[in-house]
XYZ file of C-alpha atoms in Angstrom:
734
model
C 32.250 90.471 -82.003
C 34.410 87.314 -81.907
C 36.413 86.055 -84.937
C 34.834 82.507 -84.406
C 31.362 83.914 -85.389
C 32.638 85.522 -88.577
C 35.447 83.073 -89.243
C 34.204 82.207 -92.973
C 34.037 85.919 -93.664
C 37.458 86.640 -92.208
C 39.039 83.981 -94.250
C 37.867 85.783 -97.379
C 40.329 88.598 -96.628
C 37.838 91.357 -97.535
C 39.860 93.828 -95.457
C 42.663 93.462 -93.100
C 45.063 95.344 -90.928
C 48.652 94.531 -92.032
C 50.235 96.192 -89.166
C 51.563 98.934 -91.329
C 51.335 102.668 -90.363
C 51.238 105.895 -92.083
C 53.513 108.881 -91.391
C 51.238 110.006 -88.670
C 51.416 106.570 -86.981
C 47.869 105.834 -88.079
C 47.023 102.363 -88.811
C 46.765 101.149 -92.469
C 43.493 99.386 -93.313
C 43.658 97.562 -96.594
C 40.496 96.590 -98.688
C 41.611 94.395 -101.528
C 38.778 94.287 -104.034
C 38.617 91.469 -106.474
C 36.986 90.784 -109.781
C 34.140 88.926 -108.095
C 31.186 90.842 -106.714
C 32.049 91.871 -103.209
C 29.435 91.460 -100.572
C 29.056 94.773 -98.899
C 27.460 93.157 -95.866
C 30.391 90.810 -95.308
C 32.789 93.718 -95.881
C 30.902 95.855 -93.425
C 30.997 92.924 -90.916
C 34.714 92.562 -91.495
C 35.447 96.164 -90.931
C 33.281 96.372 -87.867
C 35.400 93.423 -86.511
C 38.770 94.985 -87.463
C 37.962 98.474 -86.166
C 37.063 96.851 -82.725
C 40.620 95.729 -82.396
C 42.687 98.888 -81.843
C 42.469 100.980 -78.761
C 40.811 104.272 -78.600
C 44.109 106.091 -78.433
C 45.189 104.302 -81.641
C 41.885 105.013 -83.202
C 42.274 108.869 -82.461
C 45.397 108.950 -84.663
C 43.210 107.943 -87.630
C 43.306 105.288 -90.275
C 44.737 105.381 -93.722
C 42.489 103.201 -95.780
C 43.993 101.603 -98.963
C 41.176 100.541 -101.405
C 42.760 98.256 -103.930
C 40.595 98.708 -106.965
C 42.865 97.411 -109.564
C 40.784 94.267 -109.993
C 37.470 95.904 -109.489
C 35.086 98.254 -111.166
C 34.644 101.868 -110.336
C 31.031 101.676 -109.070
C 32.157 99.054 -106.451
C 35.109 101.328 -105.491
C 32.782 104.204 -105.043
C 30.307 102.131 -103.040
C 33.143 101.013 -100.677
C 34.428 104.507 -100.188
C 30.881 105.779 -99.416
C 30.375 102.815 -97.002
C 33.527 104.036 -95.097
C 31.622 107.087 -94.092
C 29.037 105.048 -92.530
C 31.363 102.615 -90.828
C 34.319 104.689 -89.703
C 33.790 108.315 -90.589
C 35.636 109.755 -87.686
C 38.581 107.416 -87.685
C 39.387 107.697 -91.457
C 41.993 110.419 -92.260
C 42.915 109.418 -95.794
C 41.571 106.944 -98.414
C 44.062 105.794 -101.002
C 42.208 104.285 -104.079
C 44.685 102.254 -105.992
C 43.655 102.703 -109.568
C 44.222 100.110 -112.240
C 46.447 100.505 -115.238
C 43.477 101.052 -117.472
C 42.406 104.086 -115.628
C 38.681 104.935 -115.197
C 37.247 108.260 -116.633
C 39.345 110.716 -114.816
C 36.723 113.441 -114.971
C 34.083 111.348 -113.509
C 36.012 109.920 -110.761
C 37.644 113.142 -109.788
C 34.443 115.045 -109.920
C 32.687 112.683 -107.784
C 35.148 112.331 -104.969
C 35.682 116.147 -105.051
C 32.066 116.801 -104.969
C 31.600 114.431 -101.921
C 34.638 115.586 -100.046
C 32.868 117.689 -97.628
C 30.207 115.321 -97.075
C 32.580 112.360 -96.663
C 34.617 113.953 -94.090
C 38.026 112.389 -95.364
C 40.197 112.893 -98.275
C 40.072 110.409 -101.088
C 42.995 110.187 -103.587
C 43.436 108.073 -106.728
C 46.971 106.812 -106.949
C 48.663 104.139 -108.848
C 50.426 101.254 -106.959
C 53.911 102.643 -107.682
C 52.985 106.102 -106.551
C 51.521 104.798 -103.215
C 55.054 105.250 -101.489
C 54.437 109.088 -101.661
C 52.052 108.733 -98.939
C 53.178 105.623 -97.053
C 56.713 104.321 -96.401
C 57.513 101.206 -98.480
C 58.357 99.330 -95.312
C 54.776 99.840 -94.072
C 53.237 98.487 -97.357
C 52.710 94.848 -98.205
C 54.355 93.228 -101.233
C 51.258 93.649 -103.394
C 51.845 97.371 -103.247
C 55.539 97.138 -103.738
C 56.271 97.251 -100.030
C 58.447 94.931 -97.789
C 55.944 94.142 -95.024
C 55.177 90.527 -94.964
C 51.533 89.670 -94.070
C 49.976 86.101 -93.939
C 46.191 86.552 -93.577
C 45.538 83.012 -92.600
C 48.247 83.035 -90.019
C 46.840 86.298 -88.728
C 43.327 84.770 -88.519
C 44.759 81.676 -86.547
C 46.676 83.771 -84.163
C 43.800 85.991 -83.678
C 41.630 83.047 -82.868
C 44.205 81.948 -80.292
C 44.297 85.416 -78.778
C 40.589 85.761 -78.647
C 40.116 82.273 -77.250
C 42.738 82.898 -74.503
C 41.189 86.271 -73.756
C 37.617 84.801 -73.508
C 38.672 81.706 -71.690
C 40.909 83.569 -69.148
C 38.375 86.247 -68.616
C 35.525 83.673 -67.925
C 37.874 81.562 -65.985
C 38.913 84.520 -63.902
C 35.355 85.471 -63.188
C 34.525 81.918 -62.137
C 37.566 81.619 -60.018
C 36.667 84.865 -58.307
C 33.252 83.687 -57.471
C 34.478 80.299 -56.388
C 37.203 81.894 -54.094
C 34.690 84.373 -52.733
C 32.231 81.552 -52.055
C 34.910 79.504 -50.270
C 35.595 82.385 -48.003
C 31.952 82.563 -47.020
C 31.789 78.826 -46.516
C 34.883 78.899 -44.403
C 33.635 81.790 -42.288
C 30.461 79.834 -41.637
C 32.306 76.857 -40.297
C 33.816 76.710 -36.924
C 36.327 74.047 -38.119
C 37.465 72.916 -41.491
C 36.608 69.269 -40.397
C 34.206 68.067 -37.756
C 33.786 64.440 -36.671
C 30.167 63.661 -36.270
C 30.018 60.074 -35.703
C 26.856 59.849 -33.883
C 24.895 61.361 -36.671
C 26.331 58.986 -39.364
C 23.514 56.800 -40.771
C 24.648 53.248 -40.719
C 24.230 51.158 -43.801
C 24.562 47.528 -42.682
C 24.089 45.976 -46.017
C 26.750 47.989 -47.655
C 29.211 46.105 -49.716
C 32.858 46.824 -48.635
C 33.751 46.968 -52.264
C 31.513 50.036 -52.641
C 33.007 51.726 -49.703
C 36.147 52.692 -51.699
C 34.034 54.402 -54.376
C 33.730 58.079 -53.523
C 30.330 59.572 -54.155
C 30.597 62.909 -56.002
C 30.426 65.933 -53.737
C 28.143 68.924 -54.337
C 31.323 71.003 -54.550
C 32.069 69.375 -57.872
C 29.397 71.482 -59.434
C 31.411 74.605 -58.810
C 34.350 73.571 -60.814
C 35.521 76.158 -63.433
C 34.384 75.705 -67.026
C 38.015 75.657 -68.284
C 41.125 73.922 -67.102
C 43.245 76.704 -65.362
C 46.463 74.818 -66.221
C 45.554 74.591 -69.975
C 44.413 78.309 -70.106
C 47.674 79.379 -68.253
C 49.813 77.441 -70.662
C 48.054 78.839 -73.637
C 48.579 82.363 -72.223
C 52.221 81.807 -71.538
C 52.724 80.462 -75.215
C 50.820 83.469 -76.519
C 52.823 85.915 -74.430
C 56.094 84.195 -75.538
C 55.025 84.779 -79.182
C 54.231 88.371 -78.430
C 57.473 89.030 -76.719
C 59.583 87.388 -79.264
C 57.998 88.696 -82.525
C 56.576 92.073 -81.926
C 53.391 92.245 -83.845
C 54.172 95.247 -86.037
C 57.841 94.347 -86.608
C 59.132 97.450 -84.744
C 58.177 99.738 -82.125
C 56.946 103.197 -83.225
C 56.490 102.270 -86.899
C 60.062 102.552 -88.134
C 62.010 99.914 -90.092
C 60.965 96.769 -91.861
C 60.097 93.543 -90.358
C 59.544 89.954 -91.294
C 56.847 89.088 -88.763
C 53.478 87.596 -90.024
C 51.532 88.408 -86.867
C 50.027 91.847 -86.852
C 48.492 94.129 -85.945
C 48.428 93.365 -82.189
C 51.429 95.197 -80.983
C 52.079 97.081 -77.643
C 49.904 99.911 -78.961
C 47.054 97.614 -79.342
C 47.467 96.268 -75.761
C 47.936 92.786 -76.855
C 50.945 92.004 -74.774
C 49.981 94.073 -71.824
C 46.423 92.619 -71.735
C 47.801 89.061 -72.010
C 50.192 89.810 -69.128
C 47.447 91.410 -67.115
C 45.173 88.558 -67.723
C 47.990 86.011 -66.872
C 48.772 87.935 -63.630
C 45.089 88.101 -62.478
C 44.615 84.484 -63.543
C 47.642 83.296 -61.567
C 46.614 85.077 -58.624
C 43.144 83.760 -58.552
C 44.410 80.353 -59.636
C 46.744 80.305 -56.617
C 43.814 81.059 -54.336
C 41.709 78.460 -56.238
C 44.337 75.803 -55.694
C 44.250 76.449 -51.989
C 40.475 76.281 -52.245
C 40.761 72.998 -53.994
C 43.260 71.667 -51.439
C 40.978 72.642 -48.652
C 37.962 71.032 -50.592
C 40.112 67.961 -51.307
C 41.096 67.764 -47.733
C 37.575 68.345 -46.481
C 36.234 65.935 -48.993
C 38.899 63.454 -48.106
C 38.198 63.759 -44.375
C 34.485 63.452 -44.940
C 34.930 60.459 -47.225
C 37.139 58.809 -44.666
C 34.773 59.560 -41.921
C 31.995 57.955 -43.972
C 34.035 54.973 -44.763
C 35.107 54.614 -41.242
C 31.677 54.511 -39.945
C 30.516 52.144 -42.639
C 33.274 49.814 -41.468
C 32.458 50.367 -37.802
C 28.722 49.989 -38.392
C 29.107 46.862 -40.221
C 31.544 45.326 -37.733
C 29.405 46.234 -34.756
C 26.233 45.285 -36.692
C 26.035 42.310 -39.077
C 29.642 41.291 -38.206
C 28.828 40.978 -34.407
C 25.551 39.428 -35.138
C 27.154 36.775 -37.227
C 29.590 35.981 -34.431
C 26.867 36.037 -31.730
C 24.905 33.337 -33.591
C 27.827 31.081 -34.009
C 28.485 29.614 -30.530
C 28.154 25.849 -31.163
C 31.006 23.450 -31.267
C 29.082 20.504 -33.029
C 28.666 16.956 -31.822
C 31.088 15.311 -34.413
C 33.838 15.835 -36.706
C 31.435 16.502 -39.665
C 29.483 19.068 -37.463
C 32.587 20.890 -36.380
C 33.996 21.089 -40.008
C 30.593 22.538 -41.137
C 31.026 25.131 -38.369
C 34.432 25.788 -39.440
C 33.403 26.211 -43.082
C 30.718 28.645 -42.014
C 33.282 30.564 -39.868
C 35.616 30.755 -42.871
C 32.744 32.387 -44.877
C 32.362 34.835 -41.981
C 36.183 35.534 -42.020
C 35.989 35.994 -45.783
C 33.430 38.737 -45.342
C 35.314 40.426 -42.454
C 38.553 40.272 -44.524
C 37.049 42.437 -47.198
C 36.119 45.023 -44.412
C 39.565 44.738 -42.873
C 41.095 45.509 -46.134
C 39.166 48.706 -46.142
C 40.289 49.294 -42.641
C 43.990 48.864 -43.745
C 43.426 51.342 -46.710
C 41.847 53.754 -44.273
C 44.537 53.585 -41.751
C 46.992 54.366 -44.383
C 45.082 57.282 -45.488
C 44.645 58.574 -42.009
C 48.255 58.149 -41.398
C 49.147 60.147 -44.554
C 46.792 62.850 -43.273
C 48.271 62.820 -39.812
C 51.684 63.236 -41.200
C 50.724 66.274 -43.376
C 47.607 67.453 -41.639
C 46.734 70.741 -39.868
C 46.997 70.833 -36.078
C 43.318 71.463 -35.741
C 42.661 68.162 -37.465
C 45.095 65.996 -35.701
C 43.061 65.325 -32.637
C 39.921 64.418 -34.534
C 41.956 62.212 -36.927
C 43.735 60.337 -33.943
C 40.395 59.830 -32.249
C 38.859 58.501 -35.478
C 41.915 56.285 -36.174
C 41.792 54.975 -32.564
C 38.094 54.170 -32.756
C 38.508 52.325 -36.015
C 41.554 50.391 -34.715
C 39.732 49.420 -31.556
C 36.651 48.073 -33.436
C 38.816 46.223 -35.941
C 41.127 44.754 -33.483
C 38.235 43.827 -31.249
C 36.473 42.078 -34.078
C 39.585 40.335 -35.267
C 40.239 38.950 -31.716
C 36.710 37.779 -31.601
C 37.232 35.973 -35.019
C 40.548 34.501 -33.791
C 38.775 33.424 -30.477
C 36.192 31.637 -32.282
C 38.576 29.991 -34.818
C 40.583 28.816 -31.869
C 37.346 27.320 -30.130
C 36.364 25.656 -33.380
C 39.821 24.270 -34.036
C 39.923 22.904 -30.449
C 36.367 21.401 -30.914
C 37.574 19.766 -34.157
C 40.578 18.269 -32.396
C 38.470 17.152 -29.498
C 35.937 15.410 -31.835
C 38.740 13.929 -33.790
C 40.382 12.492 -30.617
C 36.961 11.260 -29.437
C 36.273 9.469 -32.767
C 39.809 7.952 -32.850
C 39.293 6.776 -29.165
C 35.802 5.343 -30.050
C 37.354 3.496 -32.932
C 40.219 2.208 -30.777
C 37.588 1.003 -28.138
C 35.540 -0.631 -30.808
C 38.582 -2.431 -32.098
C 39.645 -3.446 -28.616
C 36.204 -4.618 -27.788
C 36.121 -6.535 -31.009
C 39.391 -8.341 -29.957
C 37.965 -9.048 -26.477
C 34.677 -10.423 -27.983
C 36.375 -12.725 -30.526
C 37.015 -16.405 -29.727
C 40.596 -17.044 -28.517
C 42.066 -19.892 -30.592
C 45.755 -19.304 -30.762
C 48.063 -21.959 -32.185
C 50.632 -21.891 -29.475
C 52.004 -20.072 -26.514
C 54.047 -17.636 -28.571
C 50.868 -16.589 -30.484
C 49.170 -16.076 -27.096
C 51.984 -13.995 -25.946
C 51.865 -11.968 -29.121
C 48.169 -11.561 -28.703
C 48.495 -10.662 -25.126
C 51.193 -8.073 -25.957
C 48.969 -6.692 -28.739
C 46.207 -6.408 -26.298
C 48.207 -4.461 -23.748
C 49.537 -2.148 -26.496
C 45.956 -1.545 -27.476
C 44.881 -0.793 -23.833
C 47.847 1.446 -23.507
C 47.014 3.270 -26.611
C 43.352 3.750 -25.376
C 44.563 5.015 -22.166
C 46.783 7.715 -23.963
C 43.922 8.593 -26.222
C 41.572 8.962 -23.281
C 44.137 11.180 -21.565
C 44.561 13.192 -24.600
C 40.748 13.543 -24.925
C 40.589 14.682 -21.215
C 43.199 17.394 -21.980
C 41.637 18.624 -25.237
C 38.245 18.684 -23.495
C 39.784 20.762 -20.699
C 41.414 23.194 -23.230
C 38.091 23.501 -24.908
C 36.274 24.206 -21.688
C 38.985 26.772 -20.574
C 38.493 28.578 -23.926
C 34.728 28.518 -23.649
C 34.797 29.843 -20.117
C 36.653 32.843 -21.274
C 34.575 36.045 -21.005
C 33.818 37.287 -24.513
C 32.693 40.750 -25.705
C 30.784 41.556 -28.903
C 30.092 45.155 -28.701
C 31.345 48.406 -27.112
C 30.892 48.507 -23.397
C 28.854 45.285 -23.389
C 30.302 42.030 -22.087
C 28.148 39.067 -23.271
C 28.863 35.791 -21.902
C 27.790 32.965 -24.388
C 25.597 30.308 -22.872
C 27.830 27.207 -23.212
C 25.936 24.823 -20.948
C 24.902 22.623 -23.894
C 28.575 22.577 -25.177
C 29.931 21.952 -21.608
C 27.446 19.111 -21.034
C 28.328 17.584 -24.411
C 32.101 17.673 -23.684
C 31.418 15.932 -20.140
C 29.183 13.467 -21.746
C 31.666 12.466 -24.376
C 34.425 12.229 -21.903
C 32.325 10.198 -19.245
C 31.108 7.919 -22.003
C 34.575 7.222 -23.187
C 35.693 6.638 -19.620
C 32.920 4.057 -18.930
C 33.660 2.260 -22.281
C 37.272 2.214 -21.451
C 36.523 0.846 -17.971
C 34.447 -1.882 -19.393
C 37.098 -2.785 -21.851
C 39.671 -2.814 -19.072
C 37.584 -5.287 -16.991
C 37.239 -7.383 -20.087
C 40.923 -7.168 -20.695
C 41.605 -8.417 -17.069
C 39.458 -11.424 -17.729
C 41.070 -11.957 -21.102
C 44.499 -11.577 -19.627
C 43.747 -14.216 -17.022
C 42.415 -16.481 -19.532
C 45.224 -15.978 -21.946
C 47.811 -16.511 -19.162
C 46.068 -19.782 -18.240
C 46.228 -20.756 -21.938
C 49.935 -19.724 -21.905
C 50.410 -22.060 -18.903
C 48.224 -24.729 -20.752
C 50.554 -24.541 -23.795
C 53.531 -24.531 -21.460
C 52.384 -27.626 -19.704
C 51.581 -29.316 -22.924
C 54.981 -28.175 -24.376
C 56.767 -29.426 -21.343
C 54.891 -32.674 -21.289
C 55.934 -33.167 -24.964
C 59.555 -32.284 -23.853
C 59.264 -34.917 -21.076
C 58.243 -37.563 -23.545
C 61.177 -36.529 -25.722
C 63.501 -36.648 -22.669
C 62.208 -40.038 -21.698
C 62.656 -41.259 -25.439
C 66.164 -39.860 -25.235
C 66.755 -41.793 -21.972
C 65.324 -44.957 -23.673
C 67.494 -44.408 -26.698
C 70.623 -43.808 -24.440
C 69.757 -46.959 -22.536
C 69.585 -49.061 -25.632
C 72.699 -47.632 -27.334
C 75.130 -46.674 -24.538
C 74.257 -48.851 -21.505
C 75.753 -51.935 -22.921
C 78.788 -53.052 -20.656
C 78.076 -55.682 -18.142
C 81.391 -55.094 -16.202
C 84.687 -56.991 -16.318
C 84.298 -58.112 -12.664
C 81.781 -58.292 -9.887
C 82.903 -54.857 -8.537
C 82.380 -53.172 -11.820
C 79.113 -54.881 -12.393
C 77.956 -53.695 -9.001
C 78.962 -50.086 -9.895
C 76.998 -50.398 -13.102
C 73.989 -51.532 -11.240
C 74.138 -48.493 -8.946
C 74.307 -46.255 -12.071
C 71.442 -48.065 -13.685
C 69.188 -47.461 -10.690
C 69.975 -43.793 -10.752
C 69.319 -43.667 -14.360
C 66.032 -45.368 -13.871
C 65.223 -42.892 -11.056
C 65.860 -39.976 -13.439
C 63.559 -41.593 -16.007
C 60.941 -42.154 -13.342
C 61.205 -38.490 -12.356
C 60.780 -37.459 -15.932
C 57.816 -39.706 -16.321
C 56.194 -38.376 -13.162
C 56.815 -34.823 -14.264
C 55.162 -35.492 -17.605
C 52.151 -37.097 -15.828
C 51.832 -34.000 -13.586
C 52.026 -31.700 -16.522
C 49.341 -33.574 -18.341
C 47.121 -33.536 -15.199
C 47.714 -29.747 -15.087
C 46.573 -29.417 -18.617
C 43.308 -31.389 -17.874
C 42.649 -28.968 -15.039
C 43.443 -25.877 -17.181
C 41.165 -27.084 -19.965
C 38.332 -27.519 -17.416
C 38.949 -24.014 -16.120
C 39.117 -22.515 -19.598
C 36.141 -24.581 -20.480
C 38.041 -25.812 -23.376
C 36.162 -29.031 -24.017
C 37.482 -29.438 -27.508
C 41.077 -29.357 -26.309
C 42.782 -32.301 -24.477
C 46.186 -33.699 -23.971
C 46.083 -35.229 -27.337
C 48.581 -37.941 -28.066
C 50.910 -36.735 -25.440
C 49.733 -39.152 -22.757
C 49.697 -42.248 -24.953
C 53.147 -41.363 -26.073
C 54.305 -40.813 -22.592
C 52.935 -44.104 -21.338
C 54.249 -45.980 -24.498
C 57.787 -44.602 -24.052
C 57.524 -45.295 -20.261
C 56.452 -48.877 -20.948
C 59.380 -49.301 -23.419
C 61.721 -47.800 -20.947
C 60.352 -50.053 -18.104
C 60.758 -53.240 -20.187
C 64.336 -52.101 -21.384
C 65.475 -51.038 -17.914
C 64.136 -54.307 -16.336
C 66.034 -56.209 -19.009
C 69.119 -54.187 -18.232
C 68.689 -54.672 -14.620
C 68.266 -58.436 -15.026
C 71.211 -58.663 -17.298
C 73.372 -56.716 -14.784
C 72.142 -58.898 -11.894
C 73.024 -62.056 -13.946
C 76.447 -60.586 -14.767
C 77.017 -59.812 -11.020
C 76.206 -63.231 -10.006
C 78.237 -64.756 -12.707
C 81.293 -62.665 -11.967
C 80.794 -63.137 -8.160
C 80.701 -67.064 -8.724
C 83.592 -66.903 -11.088
C 85.719 -64.936 -8.837
C 85.022 -67.135 -5.994
C 85.964 -70.182 -7.878
C 89.125 -68.452 -9.306
C 90.210 -67.572 -5.591
C 90.279 -71.092 -4.560
C 93.511 -73.004 -4.832
C 93.313 -76.184 -6.817
C 96.335 -77.769 -4.809
C 94.498 -77.724 -1.465
C 91.828 -80.241 -0.911
C 90.110 -77.828 1.544
C 90.076 -75.006 -1.043
C 88.726 -77.072 -3.813
C 85.255 -76.210 -5.344
C 82.753 -78.890 -5.657
C 81.676 -79.923 -9.042
C 78.220 -78.474 -8.672
C 79.500 -74.882 -8.329
C 81.284 -75.303 -11.508
C 78.145 -76.550 -13.184
C 76.151 -73.681 -11.802
C 78.718 -71.075 -12.926
C 78.843 -72.680 -16.351
C 75.127 -72.606 -16.586
C 74.906 -68.896 -15.465
C 77.558 -67.995 -18.055
C 75.716 -69.763 -20.840
C 72.426 -68.166 -19.704
C 74.064 -64.738 -19.604
C 75.512 -65.303 -23.221
C 72.173 -66.471 -24.381
C 70.516 -63.339 -22.732
C 72.856 -61.120 -24.668
C 71.601 -62.474 -27.917
C 67.941 -61.851 -27.083
C 66.223 -58.612 -28.200
C 64.061 -56.447 -25.959
C 60.405 -56.968 -26.733
C 58.252 -54.016 -26.186
C 54.591 -54.073 -25.336
C 53.547 -53.311 -28.801
C 55.534 -56.317 -30.114
C 58.419 -54.496 -31.527
C 61.996 -55.453 -30.830
C 65.249 -53.582 -30.062
C 68.663 -54.795 -29.308
C 71.083 -53.276 -26.850
C 73.879 -51.612 -28.714
C 75.369 -52.825 -31.897
C 76.406 -56.480 -32.665
C 79.980 -55.666 -32.243
C 79.375 -54.232 -28.917
C 77.424 -57.242 -27.798
C 80.214 -59.481 -29.054
C 82.634 -57.666 -26.956
C 80.534 -58.088 -23.890
C 80.034 -61.784 -24.714
C 83.779 -62.136 -25.257
C 84.404 -60.940 -21.737
C 81.981 -63.400 -20.382
C 83.517 -66.239 -22.450
C 86.963 -65.378 -21.304
C 85.921 -65.514 -17.630
C 84.145 -68.923 -18.391
C 87.285 -70.137 -20.009
C 89.327 -69.190 -16.968
C 86.828 -70.955 -14.840
C 87.053 -73.860 -17.077
C 90.830 -74.034 -16.821
C 90.449 -73.754 -13.090
C 88.114 -76.663 -13.232
C 90.642 -78.633 -15.342
C 93.384 -77.897 -12.957
C 91.241 -78.868 -9.946
C 90.305 -82.026 -11.692
C 93.931 -82.850 -12.250
C 94.761 -82.155 -8.566
C 91.945 -84.188 -7.547
C 93.338 -87.129 -9.743
C 96.861 -86.646 -8.385
C 95.450 -86.675 -4.805
C 93.468 -89.856 -5.575
C 96.557 -91.443 -7.081
C 98.634 -90.413 -4.134
C 96.078 -91.820 -1.774
C 95.954 -95.087 -3.642
C 99.763 -95.321 -3.457
C 99.874 -94.412 0.131
C 97.431 -97.144 1.083
C 99.522 -100.158 0.193
C 102.416 -98.719 1.897
C 100.779 -98.364 5.123
C 99.452 -101.847 4.657
């Protein structure tokens, strides 16, 4: 019988073992009757429970029963005493009925107990509470009988519940642990090894989510777990044993002396402490074995779990993972297509990453087991770790290989697109009409064209290099499963790369040919513009020569020699102008030829040729005028110098009058010429130099004419004298 089944009855305190003992060391059983009607059935149940607590040895010493009838009626007391005969007849040695102050009928009570003495088998005495110490020591009596023994019934019930709970749980746990440990011995005896790798028999689950791999499925061994937590039961037992050792249930050993403890009657004699100690020792022994069993189970479960996870990773990587990579072999035919392939590959990598994360976790678990595992497991663990690593690294290398191919393909397509755009731009430039404003613009356009062509050449070279890198990568032998080298058929990819490269080469060659034609045409245009520019420069030079002729070629010379020198310089000056004019004419003729070559019908020499002819005609008129004036000045100075050299005193050296007249006429004509403007073919007029400069030249001529006039005057005087002398000499001779 357990206290929990009759707990409400026990709490009523219908009877109790206070822990006190009589003088024979027999236990004192107290039955406190109350004014209310006592249930004999509940009292009997309480007595059955209490009498089951002491040991047989303790029971053999007999019980002293104290029936407290002070608050009850005699017939109830009598019924209780008679009930003791049925419940514990052999164990009762003395029944002390504590009578109330208002004593029952002495004759009746005494007669009844005396008459029933032989039949009862134990002595019954009536005693008042203060006389009870005659039979029992005060230290063994509770305070309600004037004793010093302290007893708290509710505390005793609670402690009894703890004791029984521990006893029940520990006993049950001990039996369960014993069974578990024995079963484990049989299990270990049936196995050749605590862990056996059987990879070939593992069922692949290719559709398994890697997130579920880390979730451990419950093992069948979990059904053999004990009903109670051993740690909790052991802790309860230790706490209970500590209570027993510190507070002796009966307050003293052997029944002597008073005590203040409230937990009784479970003392050493009742086997409380030894029983707890024995249970604890047995429980610790079995729990130690159970812990080893659990350790072996945990290791076995962990190894099996790792094996399962490893094979799930391996089966997925060699199954769906490899299939995904095997089906992804293209490189695309454009940037968009290669980007789509890269996005698909990123999705494949994302799926692989989840399994690689499981691999990392498993590798750490295996490493931990290797560092603390048994020697018999090391080889299997190492083989398992090696297989897992080989598969994962193999798959990772395939992913990296595929990623590198796709990256190279993307770069190849980007370069091809860039080259195509450059060729389109270059072709657009070549197909556009060339209408530059000047030679500098043509030079700039030509430079830009050369830079474009150079950029195209560099892009084509880069395309060849990237295509070769891609071809080299695709030609690499790839493996997708254990022991099977599978070469991906890349003929379509290879043909595409060659086709793109050759197409770009042909387009580039066509552009080069067109560039050569355009270069020649632009060089001719540069030459055309150069000719036009030089022709315009010739017109400017000729204009400058004309301007110089009008403004600086003014002097006519002070004498015939100087005038002769000026004539020579004037001829050279005219020769320079003629060369300039001829050069301009040649340039303009060249522009006509270049325009015909360039089929530039809308372009001509413009106003350059009329300007050149107009300036040349103006220069011709001006140079002729200059030439004529210099010639007149030369004739004038020559005649004047001749006249001036003659001596007016000698009749033979005298100049005739006509010579003077001619010289005077030439001087006047020259002076008149200096005042006349140069009239150009277009009717415009232009004077040589400034009026002051012309006046200076005229002054020189007038001075020379004045000298000649003086010479003439002197000559006339000389002739008059000669005439007079001749007249005088005639009469003398006569």
